[in-house]
Coordinates of C-alpha atoms and ligand atoms in Angstrom, one line a residue:
X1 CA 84.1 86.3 98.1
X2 CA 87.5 84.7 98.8
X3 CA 90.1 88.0 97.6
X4 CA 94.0 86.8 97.4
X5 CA 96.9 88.8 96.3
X6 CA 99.4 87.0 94.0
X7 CA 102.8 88.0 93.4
X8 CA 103.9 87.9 89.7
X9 CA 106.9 89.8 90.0
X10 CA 108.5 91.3 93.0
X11 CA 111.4 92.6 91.1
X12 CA 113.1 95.6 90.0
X13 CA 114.8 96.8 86.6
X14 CA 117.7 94.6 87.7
X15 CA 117.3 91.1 86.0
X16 CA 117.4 89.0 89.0
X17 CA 116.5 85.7 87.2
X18 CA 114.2 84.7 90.3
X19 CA 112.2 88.4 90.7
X20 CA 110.0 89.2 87.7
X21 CA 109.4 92.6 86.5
X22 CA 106.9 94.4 89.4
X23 CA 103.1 92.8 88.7
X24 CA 100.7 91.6 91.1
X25 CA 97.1 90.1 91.0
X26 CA 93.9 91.0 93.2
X27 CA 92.0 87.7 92.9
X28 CA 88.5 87.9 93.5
X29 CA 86.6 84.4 93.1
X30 CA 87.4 83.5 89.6
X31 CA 87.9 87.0 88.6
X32 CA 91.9 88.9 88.5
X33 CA 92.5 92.6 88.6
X34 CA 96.5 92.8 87.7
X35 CA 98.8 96.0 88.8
X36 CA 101.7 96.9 86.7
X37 CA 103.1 94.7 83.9
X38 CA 106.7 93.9 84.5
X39 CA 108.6 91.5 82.1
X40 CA 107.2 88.3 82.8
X41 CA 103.5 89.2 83.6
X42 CA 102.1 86.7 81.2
X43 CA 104.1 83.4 82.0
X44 CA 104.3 84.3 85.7
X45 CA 100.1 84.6 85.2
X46 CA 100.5 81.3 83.4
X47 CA 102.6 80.1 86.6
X48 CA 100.3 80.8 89.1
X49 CA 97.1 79.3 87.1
X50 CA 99.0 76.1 86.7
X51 CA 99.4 76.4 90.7
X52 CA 95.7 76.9 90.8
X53 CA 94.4 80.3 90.4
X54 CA 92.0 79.8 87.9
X55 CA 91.7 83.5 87.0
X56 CA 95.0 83.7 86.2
X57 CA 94.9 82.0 83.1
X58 CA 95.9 84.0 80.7
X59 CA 93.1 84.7 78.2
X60 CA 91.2 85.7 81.5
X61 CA 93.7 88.2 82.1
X62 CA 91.1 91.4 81.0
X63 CA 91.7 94.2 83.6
X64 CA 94.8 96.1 85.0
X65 CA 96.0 99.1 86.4
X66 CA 99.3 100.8 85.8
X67 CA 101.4 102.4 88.5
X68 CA 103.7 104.7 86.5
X69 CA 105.4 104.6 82.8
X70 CA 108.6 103.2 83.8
X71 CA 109.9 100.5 82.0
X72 CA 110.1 97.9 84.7
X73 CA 106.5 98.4 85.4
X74 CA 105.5 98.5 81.8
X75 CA 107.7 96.2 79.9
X76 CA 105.2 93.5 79.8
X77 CA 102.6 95.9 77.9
X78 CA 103.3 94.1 74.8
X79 CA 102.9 90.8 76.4
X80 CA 99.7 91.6 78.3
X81 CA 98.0 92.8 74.8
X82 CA 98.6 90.6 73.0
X83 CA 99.5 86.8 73.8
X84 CA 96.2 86.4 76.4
X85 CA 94.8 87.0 72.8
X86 CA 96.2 84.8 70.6
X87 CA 95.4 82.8 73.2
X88 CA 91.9 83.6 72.5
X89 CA 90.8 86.6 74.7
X90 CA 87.7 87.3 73.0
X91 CA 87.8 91.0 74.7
X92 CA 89.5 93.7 74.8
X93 CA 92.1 94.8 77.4
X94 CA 91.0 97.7 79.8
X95 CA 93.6 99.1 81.2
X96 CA 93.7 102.4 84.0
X97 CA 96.8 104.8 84.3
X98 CA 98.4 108.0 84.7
X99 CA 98.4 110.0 81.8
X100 CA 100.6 109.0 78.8
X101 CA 99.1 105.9 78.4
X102 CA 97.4 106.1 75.7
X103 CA 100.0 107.4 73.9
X104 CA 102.5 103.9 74.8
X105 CA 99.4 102.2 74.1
X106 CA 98.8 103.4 70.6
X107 CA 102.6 103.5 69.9
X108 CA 102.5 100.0 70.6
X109 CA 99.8 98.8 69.2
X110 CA 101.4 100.7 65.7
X111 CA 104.6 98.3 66.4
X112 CA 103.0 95.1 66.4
X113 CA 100.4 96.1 63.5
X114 CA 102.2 93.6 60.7
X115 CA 101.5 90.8 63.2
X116 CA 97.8 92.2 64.2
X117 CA 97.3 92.2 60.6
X118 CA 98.4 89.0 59.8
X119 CA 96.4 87.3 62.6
X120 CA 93.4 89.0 61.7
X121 CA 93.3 88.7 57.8
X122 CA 95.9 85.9 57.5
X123 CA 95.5 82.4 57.9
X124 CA 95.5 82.0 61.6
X125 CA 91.9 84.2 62.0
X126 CA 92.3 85.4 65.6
X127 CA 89.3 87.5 66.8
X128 CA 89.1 91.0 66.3
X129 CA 89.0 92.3 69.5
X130 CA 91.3 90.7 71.9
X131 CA 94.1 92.6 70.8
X132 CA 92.0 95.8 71.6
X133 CA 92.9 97.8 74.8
X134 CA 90.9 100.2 76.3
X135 CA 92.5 102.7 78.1
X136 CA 91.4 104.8 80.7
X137 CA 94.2 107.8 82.1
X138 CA 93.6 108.7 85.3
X139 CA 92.4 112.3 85.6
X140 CA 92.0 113.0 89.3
X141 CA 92.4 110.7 91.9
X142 CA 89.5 108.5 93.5
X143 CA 87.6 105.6 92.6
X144 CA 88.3 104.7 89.0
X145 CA 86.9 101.5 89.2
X146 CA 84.0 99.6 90.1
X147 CA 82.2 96.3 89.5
X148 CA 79.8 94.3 91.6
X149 CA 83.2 92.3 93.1
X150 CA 85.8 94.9 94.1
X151 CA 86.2 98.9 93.7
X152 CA 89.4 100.1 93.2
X153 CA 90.9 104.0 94.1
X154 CA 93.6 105.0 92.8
X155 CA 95.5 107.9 94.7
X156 CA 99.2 110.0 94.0
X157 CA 102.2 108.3 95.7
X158 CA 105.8 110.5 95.0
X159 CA 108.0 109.0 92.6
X160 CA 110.3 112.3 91.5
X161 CA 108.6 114.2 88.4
X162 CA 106.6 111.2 87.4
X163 CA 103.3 110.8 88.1
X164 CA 102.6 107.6 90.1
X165 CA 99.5 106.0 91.4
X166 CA 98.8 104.0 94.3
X167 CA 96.0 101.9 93.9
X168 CA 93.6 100.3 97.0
X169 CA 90.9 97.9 96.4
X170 CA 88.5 97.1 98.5
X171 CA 86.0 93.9 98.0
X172 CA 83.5 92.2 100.6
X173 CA 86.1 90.4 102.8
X174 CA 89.4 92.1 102.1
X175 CA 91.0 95.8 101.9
X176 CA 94.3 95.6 99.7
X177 CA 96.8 98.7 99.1
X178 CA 99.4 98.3 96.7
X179 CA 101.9 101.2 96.3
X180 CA 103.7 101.4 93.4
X181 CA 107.1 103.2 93.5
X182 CA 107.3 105.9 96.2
X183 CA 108.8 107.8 98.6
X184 CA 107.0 107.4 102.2
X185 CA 104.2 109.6 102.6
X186 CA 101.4 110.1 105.2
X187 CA 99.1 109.6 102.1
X188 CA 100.1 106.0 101.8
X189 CA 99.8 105.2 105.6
X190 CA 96.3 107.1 105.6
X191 CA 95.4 105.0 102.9
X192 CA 96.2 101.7 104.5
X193 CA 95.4 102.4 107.8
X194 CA 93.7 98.9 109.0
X195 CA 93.9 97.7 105.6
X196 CA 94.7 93.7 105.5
X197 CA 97.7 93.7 103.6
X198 CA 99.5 97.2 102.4
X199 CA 102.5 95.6 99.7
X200 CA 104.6 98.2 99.5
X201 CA 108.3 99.2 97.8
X202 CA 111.4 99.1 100.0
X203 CA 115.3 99.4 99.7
X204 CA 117.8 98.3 101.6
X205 CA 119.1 101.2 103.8
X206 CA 122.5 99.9 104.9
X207 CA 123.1 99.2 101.2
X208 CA 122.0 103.2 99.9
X209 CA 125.0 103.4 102.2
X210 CA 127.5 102.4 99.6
X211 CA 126.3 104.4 96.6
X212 CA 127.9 107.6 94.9
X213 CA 125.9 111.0 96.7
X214 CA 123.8 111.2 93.5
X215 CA 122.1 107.9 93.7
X216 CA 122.0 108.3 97.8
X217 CA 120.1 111.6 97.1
X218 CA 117.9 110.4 94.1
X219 CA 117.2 106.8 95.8
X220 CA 116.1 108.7 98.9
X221 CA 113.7 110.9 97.1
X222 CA 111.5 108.5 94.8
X223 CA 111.9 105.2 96.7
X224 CA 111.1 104.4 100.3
X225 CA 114.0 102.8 102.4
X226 CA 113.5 100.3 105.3
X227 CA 113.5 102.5 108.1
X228 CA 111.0 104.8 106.9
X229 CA 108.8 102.3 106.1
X230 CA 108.4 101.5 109.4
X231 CA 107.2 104.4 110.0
X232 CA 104.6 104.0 107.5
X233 CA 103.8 101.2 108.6
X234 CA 103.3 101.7 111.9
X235 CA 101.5 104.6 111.6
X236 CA 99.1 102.5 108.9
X237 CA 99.0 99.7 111.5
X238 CA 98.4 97.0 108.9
X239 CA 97.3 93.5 109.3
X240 CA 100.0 92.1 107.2
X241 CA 102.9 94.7 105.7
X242 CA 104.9 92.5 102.2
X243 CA 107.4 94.6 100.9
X244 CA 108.1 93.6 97.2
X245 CA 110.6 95.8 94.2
X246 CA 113.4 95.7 96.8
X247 CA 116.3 97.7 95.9
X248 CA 119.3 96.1 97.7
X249 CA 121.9 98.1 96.3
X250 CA 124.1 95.6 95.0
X251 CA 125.6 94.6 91.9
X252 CA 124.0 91.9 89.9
X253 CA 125.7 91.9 86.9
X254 CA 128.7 89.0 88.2
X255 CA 127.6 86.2 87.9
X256 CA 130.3 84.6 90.2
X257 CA 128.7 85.3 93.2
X258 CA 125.9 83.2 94.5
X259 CA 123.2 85.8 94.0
X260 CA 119.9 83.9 95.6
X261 CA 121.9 83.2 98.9
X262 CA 123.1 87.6 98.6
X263 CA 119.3 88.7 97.8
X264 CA 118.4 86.2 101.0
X265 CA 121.0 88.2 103.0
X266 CA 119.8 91.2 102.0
X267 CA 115.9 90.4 102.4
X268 CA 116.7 88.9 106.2
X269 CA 118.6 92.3 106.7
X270 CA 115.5 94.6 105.4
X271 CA 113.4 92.9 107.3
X272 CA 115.5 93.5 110.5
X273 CA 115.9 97.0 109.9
X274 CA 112.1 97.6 109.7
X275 CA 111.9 96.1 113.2
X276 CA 114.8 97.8 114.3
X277 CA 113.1 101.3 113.5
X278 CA 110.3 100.4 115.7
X279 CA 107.9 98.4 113.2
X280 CA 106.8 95.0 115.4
X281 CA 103.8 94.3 113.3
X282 CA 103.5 91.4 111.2
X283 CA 105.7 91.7 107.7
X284 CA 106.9 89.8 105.0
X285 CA 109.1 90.2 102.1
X286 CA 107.3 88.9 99.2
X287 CA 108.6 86.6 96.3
X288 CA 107.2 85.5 93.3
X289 CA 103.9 83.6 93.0
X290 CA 103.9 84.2 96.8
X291 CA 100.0 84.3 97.3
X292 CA 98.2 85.6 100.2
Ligands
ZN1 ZN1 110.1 100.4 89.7
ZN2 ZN1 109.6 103.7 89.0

């Protein structure tokens, strides 16, 4: 079956008005298995139907997997629950993370019950399931996930004390590993080896360059900068390598400066310092609603 990888959001917490909150889509025939939730996940899911991924549209949207609890990757939660069903998802969400997920999940399910009550019992008589998620936390790494289109392992990635999952699907014509936020590790590059795309997280090294020491040391433990994921990379030996959340270590919040044209600087520069630590393989730096 014909598997795709859509970007929904490349971004990071910073609100770069053209990177959505981290999400991206395995698309297998008419069926989508999202990772991470970002702020956007719905519309950008709306986006990408309207470019003709059918199974993004989003009362389709039915399965996902969660990285980690941080807010960039999660901020979409909300989003993902509930507006694929008011839009009519006549099923509940499943959703597969680290642990602590059940307890967002109730928490926000609890927030929103004066609208899920209105819905249901009000005039507007939504069903009453869509809203529903069913969560599954991630006990021990493995596969987590299988149907009769794609299975899906989930395995640890480094991301400081949080626990983060890296998450590798495999269906009958394609091997996809997406990393979620980490530092570089062996595990990842075992993981991917051959694989036929590995999307992966990235910062700009020459930019870590200008932050105070206690950013240098935290962004160097929980995040993977460009140099060193050549070295993953190479090691993995990937048909295609797309970095996506790249941190460039610069200040977004001026609006005088012309911020597409310093992101394009900055993704040119990434991309020459994974070549420059030895990494000649193909790679890309993806964008949103890239799709490949
Ligand atoms: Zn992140
Ligand atoms: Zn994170």
């Amino acid at each position: 079956m014909n598997t795709r990888l859509v970007l929904l959001g490349t971004g990071t917490p910073n609100a770069c008005p053209d990177a959505n909150g981290p999400s991206s889509a395995v698309v297998v025939g008419d069926r989508a298995y999202l990772v991470d939730f970002g702020p956007g996940v719905v519309r950008q899911a709306s986006k990408a139907y309207f470019r003709g991924i059918d199974a993004l549209r989003p009362d389709l949207l039915t399965t996902a997997f969660c990285t980690h609890l941080h807010t960039d990757h999660t901020a979409g939660y909300p989003d993902l629950i509930f507006t694929p069903w008011v839009l009519e998802r006549p099923v509940p969400l499943k959703v597969f993370g680290p642990k602590g997920l059940n307890h967002m999940t109730s928490h926000i399910l609890q927030a929103y019950e004066t609208d899920i009550d209105f819905r249901i019992h009000g005039f507007e008589k939504a069903n009453e399931s869509g809203y529903k998620v069913d969560v599954t936390e991630i006990e021990k790494p493995g596969i987590i996930y299988e149907d009769d289109r794609v299975s899906v392992e989930a395995f640890p990635v480094s991301h400081g004390t949080l626990t983060c999952y890296g998450y590798k699907f495999v269906t009958d014509d394609r091997t996809i590993v997406i990393t979620g936020d980490t530092a570089p590790l062996d595990l990842v590059a075992e993981k991917a080896t051959g694989c036929d795309i590995l999307l992966h997280e990235v910062e700009y090294a020459a930019g870590i360059a200008c932050r105070e020491p206690k950013w240098q040391k935290y962004h160097q433990e929980v995040h993977t900068l460009s140099t060193d994921l050549a070295w993953v990379a190479k090691k993995a030996q990937p048909k295609l390598l797309v970095t996506y959340h790249r941190i460039y270590h610069m200040n977004i919040q001026d609006n005088r400066i012309n911020l597409p044209a310093e992101m394009a600087k900055r993704d040119e520069a990434i991309l020459d310092e994974i070549r420059a630590a030895g990494y000649d393989g193909w790679v890309v730096n993806g964008q949103d609603l890239d799709v490949f």
